[in-house]
Short mmCIF file of C-alpha atoms in Angstrom, two decimals:
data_model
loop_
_atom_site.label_atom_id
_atom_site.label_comp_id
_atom_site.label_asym_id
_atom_site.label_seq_id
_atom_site.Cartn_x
_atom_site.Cartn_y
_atom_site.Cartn_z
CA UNK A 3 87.69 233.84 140.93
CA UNK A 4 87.34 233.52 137.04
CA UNK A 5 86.51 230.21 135.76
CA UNK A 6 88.95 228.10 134.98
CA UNK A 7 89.33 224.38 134.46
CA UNK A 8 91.19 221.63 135.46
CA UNK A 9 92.69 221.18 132.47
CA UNK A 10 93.77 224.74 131.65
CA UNK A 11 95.14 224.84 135.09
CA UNK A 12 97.24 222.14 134.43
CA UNK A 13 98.39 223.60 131.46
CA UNK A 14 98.78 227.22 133.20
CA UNK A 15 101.06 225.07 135.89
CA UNK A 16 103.21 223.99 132.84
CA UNK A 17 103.80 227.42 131.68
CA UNK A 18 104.68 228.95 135.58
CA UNK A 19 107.21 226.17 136.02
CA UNK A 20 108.93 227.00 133.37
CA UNK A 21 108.86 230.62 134.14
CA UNK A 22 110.55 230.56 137.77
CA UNK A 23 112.44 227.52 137.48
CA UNK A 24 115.39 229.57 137.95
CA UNK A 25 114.20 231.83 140.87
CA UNK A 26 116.03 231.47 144.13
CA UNK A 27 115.53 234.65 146.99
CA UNK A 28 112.82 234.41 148.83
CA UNK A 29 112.40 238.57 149.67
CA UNK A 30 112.78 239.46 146.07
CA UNK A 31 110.84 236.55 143.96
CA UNK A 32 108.40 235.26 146.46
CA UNK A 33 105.95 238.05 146.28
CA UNK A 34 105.62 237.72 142.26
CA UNK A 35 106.06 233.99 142.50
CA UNK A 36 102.52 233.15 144.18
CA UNK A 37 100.72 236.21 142.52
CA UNK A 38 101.52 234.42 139.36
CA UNK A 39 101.17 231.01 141.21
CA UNK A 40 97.50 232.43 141.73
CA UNK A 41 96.65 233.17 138.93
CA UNK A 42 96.93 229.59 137.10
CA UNK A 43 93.93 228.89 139.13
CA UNK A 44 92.32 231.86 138.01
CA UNK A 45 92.79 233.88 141.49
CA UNK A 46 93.62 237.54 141.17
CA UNK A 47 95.36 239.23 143.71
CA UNK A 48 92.29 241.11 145.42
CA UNK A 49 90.40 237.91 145.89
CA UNK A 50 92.71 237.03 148.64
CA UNK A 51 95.28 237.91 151.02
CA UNK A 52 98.10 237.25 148.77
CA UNK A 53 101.13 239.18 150.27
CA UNK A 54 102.34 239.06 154.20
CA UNK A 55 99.33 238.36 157.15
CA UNK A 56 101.06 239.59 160.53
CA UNK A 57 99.49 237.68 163.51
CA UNK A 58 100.04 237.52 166.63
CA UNK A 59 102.26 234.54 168.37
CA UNK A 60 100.85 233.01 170.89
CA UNK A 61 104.33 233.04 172.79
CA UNK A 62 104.44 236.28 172.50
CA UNK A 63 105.36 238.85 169.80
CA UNK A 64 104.24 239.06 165.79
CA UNK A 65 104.87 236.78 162.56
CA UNK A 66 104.10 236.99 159.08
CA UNK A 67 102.65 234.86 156.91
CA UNK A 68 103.72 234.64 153.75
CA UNK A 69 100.53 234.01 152.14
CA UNK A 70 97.05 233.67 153.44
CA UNK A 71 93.57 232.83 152.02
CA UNK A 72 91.08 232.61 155.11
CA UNK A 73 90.08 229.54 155.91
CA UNK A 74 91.37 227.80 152.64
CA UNK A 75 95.42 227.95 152.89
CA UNK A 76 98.54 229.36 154.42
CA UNK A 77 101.71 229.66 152.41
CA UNK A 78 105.12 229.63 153.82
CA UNK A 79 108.01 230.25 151.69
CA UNK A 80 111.77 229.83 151.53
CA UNK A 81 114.77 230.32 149.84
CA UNK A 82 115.99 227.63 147.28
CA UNK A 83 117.15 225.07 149.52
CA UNK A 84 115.89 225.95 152.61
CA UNK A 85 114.18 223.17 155.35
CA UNK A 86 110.57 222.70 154.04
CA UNK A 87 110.55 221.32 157.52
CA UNK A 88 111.21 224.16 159.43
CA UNK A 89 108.96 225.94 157.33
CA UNK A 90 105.63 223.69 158.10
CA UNK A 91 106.45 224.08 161.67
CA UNK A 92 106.35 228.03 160.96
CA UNK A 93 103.38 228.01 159.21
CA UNK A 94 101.82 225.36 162.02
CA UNK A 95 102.26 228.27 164.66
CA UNK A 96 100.76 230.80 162.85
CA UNK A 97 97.98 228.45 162.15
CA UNK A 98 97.68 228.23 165.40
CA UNK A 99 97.65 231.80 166.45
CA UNK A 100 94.97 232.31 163.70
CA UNK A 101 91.24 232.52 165.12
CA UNK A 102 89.34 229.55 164.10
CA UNK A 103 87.29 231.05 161.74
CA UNK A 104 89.92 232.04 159.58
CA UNK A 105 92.14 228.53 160.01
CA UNK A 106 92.68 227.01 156.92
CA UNK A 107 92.46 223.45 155.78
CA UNK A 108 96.02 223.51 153.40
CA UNK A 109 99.32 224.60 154.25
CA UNK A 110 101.82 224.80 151.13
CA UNK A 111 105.26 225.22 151.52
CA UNK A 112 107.52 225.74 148.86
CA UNK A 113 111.81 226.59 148.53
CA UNK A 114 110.86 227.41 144.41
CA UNK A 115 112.15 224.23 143.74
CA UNK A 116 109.62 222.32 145.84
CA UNK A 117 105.95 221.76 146.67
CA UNK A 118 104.44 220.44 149.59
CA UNK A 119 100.86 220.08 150.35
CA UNK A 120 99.65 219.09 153.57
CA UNK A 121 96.17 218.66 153.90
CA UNK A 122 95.38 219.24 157.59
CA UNK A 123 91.91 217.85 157.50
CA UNK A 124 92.91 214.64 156.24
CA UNK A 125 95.96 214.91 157.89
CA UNK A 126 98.14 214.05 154.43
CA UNK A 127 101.43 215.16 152.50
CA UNK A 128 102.05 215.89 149.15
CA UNK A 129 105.36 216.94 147.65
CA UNK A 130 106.56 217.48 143.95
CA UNK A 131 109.25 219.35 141.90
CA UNK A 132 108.21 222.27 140.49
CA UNK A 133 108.91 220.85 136.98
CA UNK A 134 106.04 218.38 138.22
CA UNK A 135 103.69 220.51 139.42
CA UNK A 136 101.70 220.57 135.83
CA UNK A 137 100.86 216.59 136.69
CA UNK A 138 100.16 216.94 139.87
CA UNK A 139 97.25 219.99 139.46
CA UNK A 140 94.86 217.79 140.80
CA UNK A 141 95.94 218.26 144.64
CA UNK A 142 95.35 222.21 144.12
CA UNK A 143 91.71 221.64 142.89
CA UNK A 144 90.51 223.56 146.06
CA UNK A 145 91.93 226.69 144.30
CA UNK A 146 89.78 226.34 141.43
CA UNK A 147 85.99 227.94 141.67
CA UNK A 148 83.65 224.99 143.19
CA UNK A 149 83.94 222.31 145.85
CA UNK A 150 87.27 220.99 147.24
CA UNK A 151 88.81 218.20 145.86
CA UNK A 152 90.15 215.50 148.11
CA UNK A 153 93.33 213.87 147.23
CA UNK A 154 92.43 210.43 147.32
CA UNK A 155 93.50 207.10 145.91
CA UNK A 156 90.06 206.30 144.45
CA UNK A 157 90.19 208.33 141.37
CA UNK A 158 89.67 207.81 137.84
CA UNK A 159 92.98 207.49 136.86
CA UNK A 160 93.76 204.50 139.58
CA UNK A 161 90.14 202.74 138.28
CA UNK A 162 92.08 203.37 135.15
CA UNK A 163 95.36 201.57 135.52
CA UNK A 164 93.86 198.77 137.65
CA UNK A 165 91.55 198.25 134.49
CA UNK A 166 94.42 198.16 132.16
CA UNK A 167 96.07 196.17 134.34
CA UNK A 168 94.01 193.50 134.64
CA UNK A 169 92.85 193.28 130.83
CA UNK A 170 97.13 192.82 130.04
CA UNK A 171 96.72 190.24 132.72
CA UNK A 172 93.97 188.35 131.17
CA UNK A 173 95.52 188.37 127.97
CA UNK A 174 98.17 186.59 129.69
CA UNK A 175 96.12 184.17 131.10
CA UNK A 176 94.28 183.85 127.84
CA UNK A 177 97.73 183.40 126.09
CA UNK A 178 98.54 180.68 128.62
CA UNK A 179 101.14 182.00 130.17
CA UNK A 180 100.57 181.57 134.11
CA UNK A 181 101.72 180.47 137.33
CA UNK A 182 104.60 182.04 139.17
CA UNK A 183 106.27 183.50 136.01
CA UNK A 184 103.29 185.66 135.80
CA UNK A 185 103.21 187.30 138.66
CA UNK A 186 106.95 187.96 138.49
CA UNK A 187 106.21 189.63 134.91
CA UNK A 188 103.53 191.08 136.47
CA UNK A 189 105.62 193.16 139.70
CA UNK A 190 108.08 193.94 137.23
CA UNK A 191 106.15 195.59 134.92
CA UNK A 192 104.26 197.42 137.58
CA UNK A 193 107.43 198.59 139.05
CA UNK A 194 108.46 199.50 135.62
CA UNK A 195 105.73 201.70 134.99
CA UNK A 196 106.25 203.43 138.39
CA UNK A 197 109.84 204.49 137.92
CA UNK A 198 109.15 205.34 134.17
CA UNK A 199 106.88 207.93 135.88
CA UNK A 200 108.41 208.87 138.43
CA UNK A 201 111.93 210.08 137.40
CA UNK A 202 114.24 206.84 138.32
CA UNK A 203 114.62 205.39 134.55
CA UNK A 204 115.36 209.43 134.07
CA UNK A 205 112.88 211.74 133.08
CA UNK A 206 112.57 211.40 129.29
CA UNK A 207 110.11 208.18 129.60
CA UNK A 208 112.50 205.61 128.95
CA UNK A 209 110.74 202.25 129.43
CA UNK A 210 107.76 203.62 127.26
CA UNK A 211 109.68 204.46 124.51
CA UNK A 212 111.87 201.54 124.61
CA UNK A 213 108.06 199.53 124.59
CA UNK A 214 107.22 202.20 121.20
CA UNK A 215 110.83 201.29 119.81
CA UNK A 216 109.52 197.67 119.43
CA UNK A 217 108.11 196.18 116.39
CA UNK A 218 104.25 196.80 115.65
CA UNK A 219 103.40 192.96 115.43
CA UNK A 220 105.29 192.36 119.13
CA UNK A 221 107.59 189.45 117.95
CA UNK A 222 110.49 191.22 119.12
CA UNK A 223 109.37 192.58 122.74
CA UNK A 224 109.56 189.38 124.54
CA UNK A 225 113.61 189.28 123.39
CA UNK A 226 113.45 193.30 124.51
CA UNK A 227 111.88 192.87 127.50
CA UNK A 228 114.10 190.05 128.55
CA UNK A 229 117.13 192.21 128.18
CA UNK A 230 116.20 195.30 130.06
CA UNK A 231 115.51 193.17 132.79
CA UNK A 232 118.91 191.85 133.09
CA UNK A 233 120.46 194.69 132.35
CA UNK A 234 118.44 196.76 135.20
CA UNK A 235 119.79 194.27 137.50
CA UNK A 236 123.30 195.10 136.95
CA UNK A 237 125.61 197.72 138.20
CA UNK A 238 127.00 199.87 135.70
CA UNK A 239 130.54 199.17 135.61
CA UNK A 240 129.05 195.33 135.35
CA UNK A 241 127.63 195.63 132.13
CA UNK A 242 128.88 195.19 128.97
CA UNK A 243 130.18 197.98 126.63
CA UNK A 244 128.55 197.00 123.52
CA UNK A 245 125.05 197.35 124.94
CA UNK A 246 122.39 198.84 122.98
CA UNK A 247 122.66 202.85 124.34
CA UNK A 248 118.90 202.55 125.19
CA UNK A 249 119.48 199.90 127.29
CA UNK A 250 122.18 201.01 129.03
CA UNK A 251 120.59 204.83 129.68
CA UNK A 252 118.66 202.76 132.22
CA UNK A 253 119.44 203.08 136.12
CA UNK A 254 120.70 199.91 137.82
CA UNK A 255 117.76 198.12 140.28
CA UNK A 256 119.56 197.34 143.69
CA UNK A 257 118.41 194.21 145.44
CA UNK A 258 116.65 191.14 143.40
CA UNK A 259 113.36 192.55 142.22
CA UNK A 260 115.24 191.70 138.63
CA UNK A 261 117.42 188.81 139.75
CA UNK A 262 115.23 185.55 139.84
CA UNK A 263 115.31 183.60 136.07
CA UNK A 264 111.92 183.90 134.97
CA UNK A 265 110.07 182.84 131.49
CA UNK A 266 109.10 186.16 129.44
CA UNK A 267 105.70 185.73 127.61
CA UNK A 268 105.91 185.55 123.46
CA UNK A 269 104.06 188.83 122.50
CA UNK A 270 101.99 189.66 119.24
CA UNK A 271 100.56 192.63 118.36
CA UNK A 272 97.57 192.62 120.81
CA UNK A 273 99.63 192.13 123.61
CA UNK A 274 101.78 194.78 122.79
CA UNK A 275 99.23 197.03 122.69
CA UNK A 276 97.52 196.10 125.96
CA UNK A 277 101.43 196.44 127.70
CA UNK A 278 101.70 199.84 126.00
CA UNK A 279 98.26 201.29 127.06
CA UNK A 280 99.17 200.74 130.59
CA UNK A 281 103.24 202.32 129.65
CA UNK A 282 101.35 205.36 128.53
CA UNK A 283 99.62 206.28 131.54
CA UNK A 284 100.91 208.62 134.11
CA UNK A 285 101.74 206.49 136.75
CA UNK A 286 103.39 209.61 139.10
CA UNK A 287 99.63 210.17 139.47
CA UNK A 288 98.55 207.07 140.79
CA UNK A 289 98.92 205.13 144.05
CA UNK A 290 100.91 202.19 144.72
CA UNK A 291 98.07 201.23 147.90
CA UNK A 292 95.94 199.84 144.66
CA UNK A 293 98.14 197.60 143.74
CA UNK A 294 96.27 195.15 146.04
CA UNK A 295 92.92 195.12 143.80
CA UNK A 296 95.48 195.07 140.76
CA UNK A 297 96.80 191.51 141.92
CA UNK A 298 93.62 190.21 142.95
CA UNK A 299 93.31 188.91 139.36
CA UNK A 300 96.68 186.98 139.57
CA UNK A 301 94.97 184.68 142.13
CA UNK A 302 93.92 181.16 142.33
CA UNK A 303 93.79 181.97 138.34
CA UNK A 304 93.43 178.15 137.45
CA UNK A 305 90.05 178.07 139.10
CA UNK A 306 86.78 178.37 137.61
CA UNK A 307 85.39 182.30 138.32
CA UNK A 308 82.95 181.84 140.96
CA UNK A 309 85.74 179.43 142.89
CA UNK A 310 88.16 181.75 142.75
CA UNK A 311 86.41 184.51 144.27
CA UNK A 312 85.81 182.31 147.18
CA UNK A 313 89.36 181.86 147.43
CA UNK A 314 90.09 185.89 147.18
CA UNK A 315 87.79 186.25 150.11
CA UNK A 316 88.71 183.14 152.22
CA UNK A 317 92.66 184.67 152.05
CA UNK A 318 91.51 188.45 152.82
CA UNK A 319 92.72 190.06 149.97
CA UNK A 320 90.13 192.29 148.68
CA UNK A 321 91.11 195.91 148.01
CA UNK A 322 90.03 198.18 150.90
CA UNK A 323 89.99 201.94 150.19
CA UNK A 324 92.81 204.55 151.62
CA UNK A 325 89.76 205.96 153.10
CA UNK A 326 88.38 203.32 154.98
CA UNK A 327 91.90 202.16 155.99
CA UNK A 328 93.02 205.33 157.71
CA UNK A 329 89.23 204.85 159.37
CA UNK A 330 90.98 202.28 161.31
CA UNK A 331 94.79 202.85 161.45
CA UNK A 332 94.14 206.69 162.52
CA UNK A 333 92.41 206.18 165.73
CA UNK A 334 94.02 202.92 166.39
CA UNK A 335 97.77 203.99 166.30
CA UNK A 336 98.48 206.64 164.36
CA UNK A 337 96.49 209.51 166.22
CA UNK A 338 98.49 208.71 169.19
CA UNK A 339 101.71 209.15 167.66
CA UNK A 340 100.85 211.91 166.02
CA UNK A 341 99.95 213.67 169.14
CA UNK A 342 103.13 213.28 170.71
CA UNK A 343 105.34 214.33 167.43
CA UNK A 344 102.76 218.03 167.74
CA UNK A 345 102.85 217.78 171.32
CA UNK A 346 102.61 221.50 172.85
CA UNK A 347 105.47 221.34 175.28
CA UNK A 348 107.64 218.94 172.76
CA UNK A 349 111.41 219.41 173.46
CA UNK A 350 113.83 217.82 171.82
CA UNK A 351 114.55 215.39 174.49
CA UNK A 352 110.72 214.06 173.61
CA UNK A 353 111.22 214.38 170.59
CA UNK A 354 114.59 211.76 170.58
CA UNK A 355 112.29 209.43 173.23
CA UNK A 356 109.87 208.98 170.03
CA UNK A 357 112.10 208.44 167.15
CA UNK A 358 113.89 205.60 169.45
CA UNK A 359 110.77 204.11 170.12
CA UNK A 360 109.27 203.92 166.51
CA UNK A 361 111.40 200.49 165.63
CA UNK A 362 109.89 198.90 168.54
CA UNK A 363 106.88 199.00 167.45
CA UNK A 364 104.96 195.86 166.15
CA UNK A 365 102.72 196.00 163.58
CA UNK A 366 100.56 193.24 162.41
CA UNK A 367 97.84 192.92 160.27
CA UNK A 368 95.80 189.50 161.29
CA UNK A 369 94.32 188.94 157.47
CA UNK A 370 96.72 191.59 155.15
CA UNK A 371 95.83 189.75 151.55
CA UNK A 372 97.84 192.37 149.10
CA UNK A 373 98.81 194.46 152.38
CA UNK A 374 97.49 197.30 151.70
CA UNK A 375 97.13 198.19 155.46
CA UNK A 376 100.30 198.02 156.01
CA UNK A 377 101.68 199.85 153.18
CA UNK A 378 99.15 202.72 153.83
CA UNK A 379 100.75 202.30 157.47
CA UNK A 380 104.50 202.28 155.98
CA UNK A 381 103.25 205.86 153.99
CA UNK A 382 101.39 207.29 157.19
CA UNK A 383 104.26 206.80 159.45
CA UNK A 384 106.56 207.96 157.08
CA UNK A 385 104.41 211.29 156.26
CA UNK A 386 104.56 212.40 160.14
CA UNK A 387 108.00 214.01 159.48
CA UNK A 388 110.14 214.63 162.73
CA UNK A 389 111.41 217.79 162.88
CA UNK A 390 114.68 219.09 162.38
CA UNK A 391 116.04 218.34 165.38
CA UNK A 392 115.66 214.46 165.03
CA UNK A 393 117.72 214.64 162.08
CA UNK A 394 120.59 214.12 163.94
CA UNK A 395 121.89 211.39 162.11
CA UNK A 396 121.62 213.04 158.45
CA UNK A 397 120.15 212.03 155.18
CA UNK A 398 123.34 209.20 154.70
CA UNK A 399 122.54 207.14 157.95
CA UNK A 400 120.26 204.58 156.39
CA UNK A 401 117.59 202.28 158.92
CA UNK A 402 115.35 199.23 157.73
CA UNK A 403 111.63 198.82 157.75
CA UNK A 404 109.80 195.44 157.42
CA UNK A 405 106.14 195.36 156.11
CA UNK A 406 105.26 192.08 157.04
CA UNK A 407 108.61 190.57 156.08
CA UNK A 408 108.58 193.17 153.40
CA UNK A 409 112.59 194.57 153.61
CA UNK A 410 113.65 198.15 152.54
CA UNK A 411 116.89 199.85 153.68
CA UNK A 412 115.38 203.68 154.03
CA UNK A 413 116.67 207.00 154.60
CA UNK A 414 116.72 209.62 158.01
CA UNK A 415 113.20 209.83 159.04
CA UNK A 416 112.64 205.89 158.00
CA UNK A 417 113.12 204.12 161.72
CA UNK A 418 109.67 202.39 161.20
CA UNK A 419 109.83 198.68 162.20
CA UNK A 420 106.99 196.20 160.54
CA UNK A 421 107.79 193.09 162.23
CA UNK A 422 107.62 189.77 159.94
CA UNK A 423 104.67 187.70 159.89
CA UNK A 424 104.18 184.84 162.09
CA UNK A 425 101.68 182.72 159.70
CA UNK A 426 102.54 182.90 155.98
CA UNK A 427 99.69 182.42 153.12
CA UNK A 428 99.70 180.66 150.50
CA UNK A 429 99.54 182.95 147.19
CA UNK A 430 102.96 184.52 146.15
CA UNK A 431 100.19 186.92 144.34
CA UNK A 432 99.97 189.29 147.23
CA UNK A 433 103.61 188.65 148.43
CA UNK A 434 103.92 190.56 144.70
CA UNK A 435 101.73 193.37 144.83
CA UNK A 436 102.79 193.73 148.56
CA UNK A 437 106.38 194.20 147.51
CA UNK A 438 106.40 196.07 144.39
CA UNK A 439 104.00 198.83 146.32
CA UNK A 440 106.37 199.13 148.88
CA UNK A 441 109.24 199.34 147.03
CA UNK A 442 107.28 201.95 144.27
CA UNK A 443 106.01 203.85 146.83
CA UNK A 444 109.44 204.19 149.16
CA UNK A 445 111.53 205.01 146.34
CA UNK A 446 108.97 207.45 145.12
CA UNK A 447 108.67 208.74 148.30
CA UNK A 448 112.57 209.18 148.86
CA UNK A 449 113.06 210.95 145.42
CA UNK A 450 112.30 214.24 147.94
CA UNK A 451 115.21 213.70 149.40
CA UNK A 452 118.71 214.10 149.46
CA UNK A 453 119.59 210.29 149.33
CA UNK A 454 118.60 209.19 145.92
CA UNK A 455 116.50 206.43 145.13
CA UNK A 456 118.30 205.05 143.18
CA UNK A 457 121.33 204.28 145.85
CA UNK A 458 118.76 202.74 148.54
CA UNK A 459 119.58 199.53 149.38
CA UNK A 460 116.27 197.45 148.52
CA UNK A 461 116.56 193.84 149.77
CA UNK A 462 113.71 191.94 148.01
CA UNK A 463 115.70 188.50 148.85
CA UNK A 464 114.45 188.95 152.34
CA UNK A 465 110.67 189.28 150.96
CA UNK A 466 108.41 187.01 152.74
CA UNK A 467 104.69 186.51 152.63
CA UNK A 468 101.72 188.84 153.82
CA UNK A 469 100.25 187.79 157.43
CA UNK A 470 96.47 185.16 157.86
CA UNK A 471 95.15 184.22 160.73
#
C-alpha cells in the first residue's frame, strides 16, 4: 500500500463517484470499478486479490468471489439494481467456505449505485449512495495503511456537535429563553440539521443556506425560523402560492414534530452564529444515539449546577456509549435472534415463524433517561435484515414500532414492536431527544429504500415519555 490519508481518500472517493456514477453491468464495469475503487485508498492491484477468488461451496460445487483481500474483506457485486440482500447472503457462504485464516472481518456489497458495509466483527451495517461515499470515507479506514478503524459513535465529529449543541443551548438559557419552548426549539433544530444532511430537505443544503440567507445581526431569523416551521408542517398542495421559493423548496414533515404552537427565541448576531456552527456540520456523519448526552443540558435547567446533576443521575439519563450498550443488548437479546435469522438449516418456513414473532416482543428499559438503549435497540433490530424471502409483503406494506411510546409507521423489514412504558418520568427533555433520534435515525435509515422518507407516516402525537423505575 502507498500512503495515503484520510483526507485525500476522501477526496479520491469524490473523484471515483463521479467517474462511475453512470456504470450499470456488472461483467463489463465491475472488474475496473473496484481496481479504481482500490486505488483511492492507495491499494494497487497486486497487493491483493482484486479480481474473482473461486472457492469451494460447502454444499457442494464452486463460487466466485468477486473480490477478496485475505482476512480483511470480501466484495460481492451486482448489477444496478440488483438485491444487495441476496448479495450479502452470497458473499456470507463464501465466507463461510473460506478457511479461517483467510476470513475476513468486512463484507461490501455494492449494485454501483450503492454501498454497504457490514462489519462482521462488530456485527454492524453501513449503507450510502455512491454520490455519498466521499463523506462517509471514514467506514473504509481499514483500507488505508495502519490499524483498523472502528465505526463507532464516539468520534470527534459527535464530541463535536454535542459541543455545539450545548453551547447554542446555553446561549438560550443565558438569553432566557427556557422551559418547554426550548426543548421544542431544541428537537426541531436537531431534526433540522439531520435531514439538511441527509438528503430529505433535498440535497443542495437547504436549511443551512436558508440560516446564511439571514441577516448578519440575527434580527430577522427568529421571523425565518418561525416560517419554515409552519410551512414544513404542511402538505404541498396546502400551502400558499405566494410563498417565498426557498421556503417552499422544502419537503413537507408528516406527523406533528412541527405542529404544536411554540415561542421562537429573538436572535442577535451571537446566536446566529452559534445556530449556524452547528447548520454547518455534517450531520450524515454523526449518530442520532448521542442525542441523549445532547439533551442532558435541557434538564432540570432552573437548578443551580451541582443540583441539577443530581437530578440527571436520579432520572437515569446519562449518555451511555454504543459500545457499552450493545455490551448488554447483544448477549441479552439480540445474539439470540440473530442466530436464528443465520440459522444453518433456515427455511423459509423459519424464517416467516421469526418475522411474526418480532412484534411480540416486549422491550423495556427499567431507567431509559434520553433512551438511548432503546434506540440503539430500534437500529440493531432493524440492521438484522431478513432475507428476501420475508419480503413477502413488499416495500409499500407499512408496520409500526413503539420505542417506549415512541410511534413510527416503518417500511418491510420494520415489524419491531417497543411496547409503551408503564411508569412515565417527569422531564419532557428526554421524551425530546428520545423522539427526534428515532425519527432522524428511521428516516435516515429508510432513505435506502424504496419507500421514501419522506412519505412515512411519523406519528409524533402518539409520543409518550421514556420508562423509570
Amino acid at each position: 500500500m502507498s500512503k495515503i490519508t484520510r483526507n485525500q481518500a476522501r477526496s479520491n472517493l469524490a473523484a471515483f463517484a463521479k467517474q462511475w456514477q453512470d456504470a450499470t453491468r456488472e461483467n463489463a464495469d465491475a472488474k475496473l470499478f473496484w481496481a479504481r475503487f482500490y486505488e483511492c485508498f492507495g491499494i494497487r492491484p497486486e497487493s491483493a486479490t482484486i479480481y474473482e477468488k473461486q472457492v469451494a461451496k460447502i454444499g457442494g460445487g464452486h463460487g466466485f468471489i468477486d473480490s477478496f483481500i485475505p482476512g480483511k474483506l470480501i466484495v460481492e457485486h451486482k448489477s444496478r439494481g440488483k438485491s444487495l440482500d441476496a448479495a450479502f447472503n452470497q458473499a456470507a457462504d463464501y465466507f463461510t467456505a473460506l478457511p479461517e485464516a483467510e476470513r475476513p472481518r468486512y463484507i461490501i456489497t455494492s449494485d454501483f449505485a450503492r454501498f454497504r458495509l457490514t462489519d462482521l466483527r462488530n456485527d454492524t451495517t453501513h449503507e450510502c449512495a455512491l454520490a455519498q461515499l466521499s463523506k462517509r470515507a471514514d467506514w473504509f479506514g481499514f483500507l488505508l495503511e495502519g490499524e483498523p478503524a472502528e465505526i463507532a459513535e464516539e468520534s470527534k465529529i459527535d464530541r463535536k456537535a454535542a459541543y455545539q449543541v450545548s453551547r447554542l443551548h446555553q446561549a438560550l438559557l443565558d438569553a432566557r429563553f427556557t422551559g418547554h419552548d426550548l426543548e421544542v426549539f431544541m428537537t426541531r433544530l436537531l431534526f433540522c440539521f439531520f435531514a439538511d444532511a441527509t438528503g430529505i430537505f433535498g440535497e443542495n443544503r437547504q436549511f443551512t443556506r436558508l440560516v446564511q440567507r439571514s441577516r448578519a445581526d440575527g434580527k430577522d431569523l427568529g421571523a425565518l425560523l418561525t416560517q419554515l416551521f409552519q410551512v414544513l408542517d404542511q402538505p404541498r398542495d396546502k400551502r400558499q402560492s405566494t410563498l417565498d421559493e426557498d421556503l417552499a423548496a422544502f419537503e413537507y414533515i408528516n406527523g406533528s414534530l412541527f405542529a404544536e404552537s411554540a415561542r421562537i427565541p429573538a436572535f442577535d448576531h451571537d446566536l446566529r452564529a452559534l445556530l449556524l456552527e452547528c447548520a454547518e456540520l455534517d450531520w450524515s456523519g454523526i449518530s442520532p444515539a448521542i442525542f441523549g448526552a445532547m439533551f442532558q443540558g435541557v434538564l432540570e435547567q432552573h437548578h443551580p449546577h451541582d443540583k441539577r446533576q443530581a437530578t440527571r443521575r436520579e432520572l437515569g439519563a446519562h449518555y451511555t456509549s454504543e459500545r457499552n450498550i450493545l455490551r448488554v443488548i447483544n448477549p441479552l437479546c439480540l445474539d439470540d435472534l440473530r442466530a436464528e435469522l443465520h440459522a444453518p438449516k433456515r427455511t423459509k418456513a423459519t424464517l416467516r415463524a421469526l418475522y411474526d414473532r418480532l412484534p411480540t416482543l416486549t422491550w423495556l428499559d427499567t431507567a431509559a433517561g434520553c433512551g438511548n438503549f432503546l434506540v440503539i435497540a430500534y437500529r440493531e433490530l432493524h440492521a438484522s435484515k431478513l432475507p428476501k424471502p420475508c419480503h413477502c409483503a413488499g416495500a409499500a406494506r407499512v408496520q409500526r414500532v413503539h420505542v417506549g411510546s415512541l410511534c413510527a409507521s416503518l417500511p418491510r423489514r420494520g415489524r419491531l414492536a417497543f411496547q409503551p412504558p408503564f411508569r412515565p418520568q417527569d422531564s419532557g427533555a428526554s421524551l425530546a431527544g428520545g423522539r427526534s433520534a428515532l425519527q432522524s435515525l428511521a428516516r435516515a435509515a429508510f432513505a435506502r429504500h424504496a419507500c421514501h422518507p419522506r412519505r412515512l407516516n411519523f406519528n409524533a402525537n402518539q409520543v409518550g415519555r421514556c420508562l423509570t423505575i
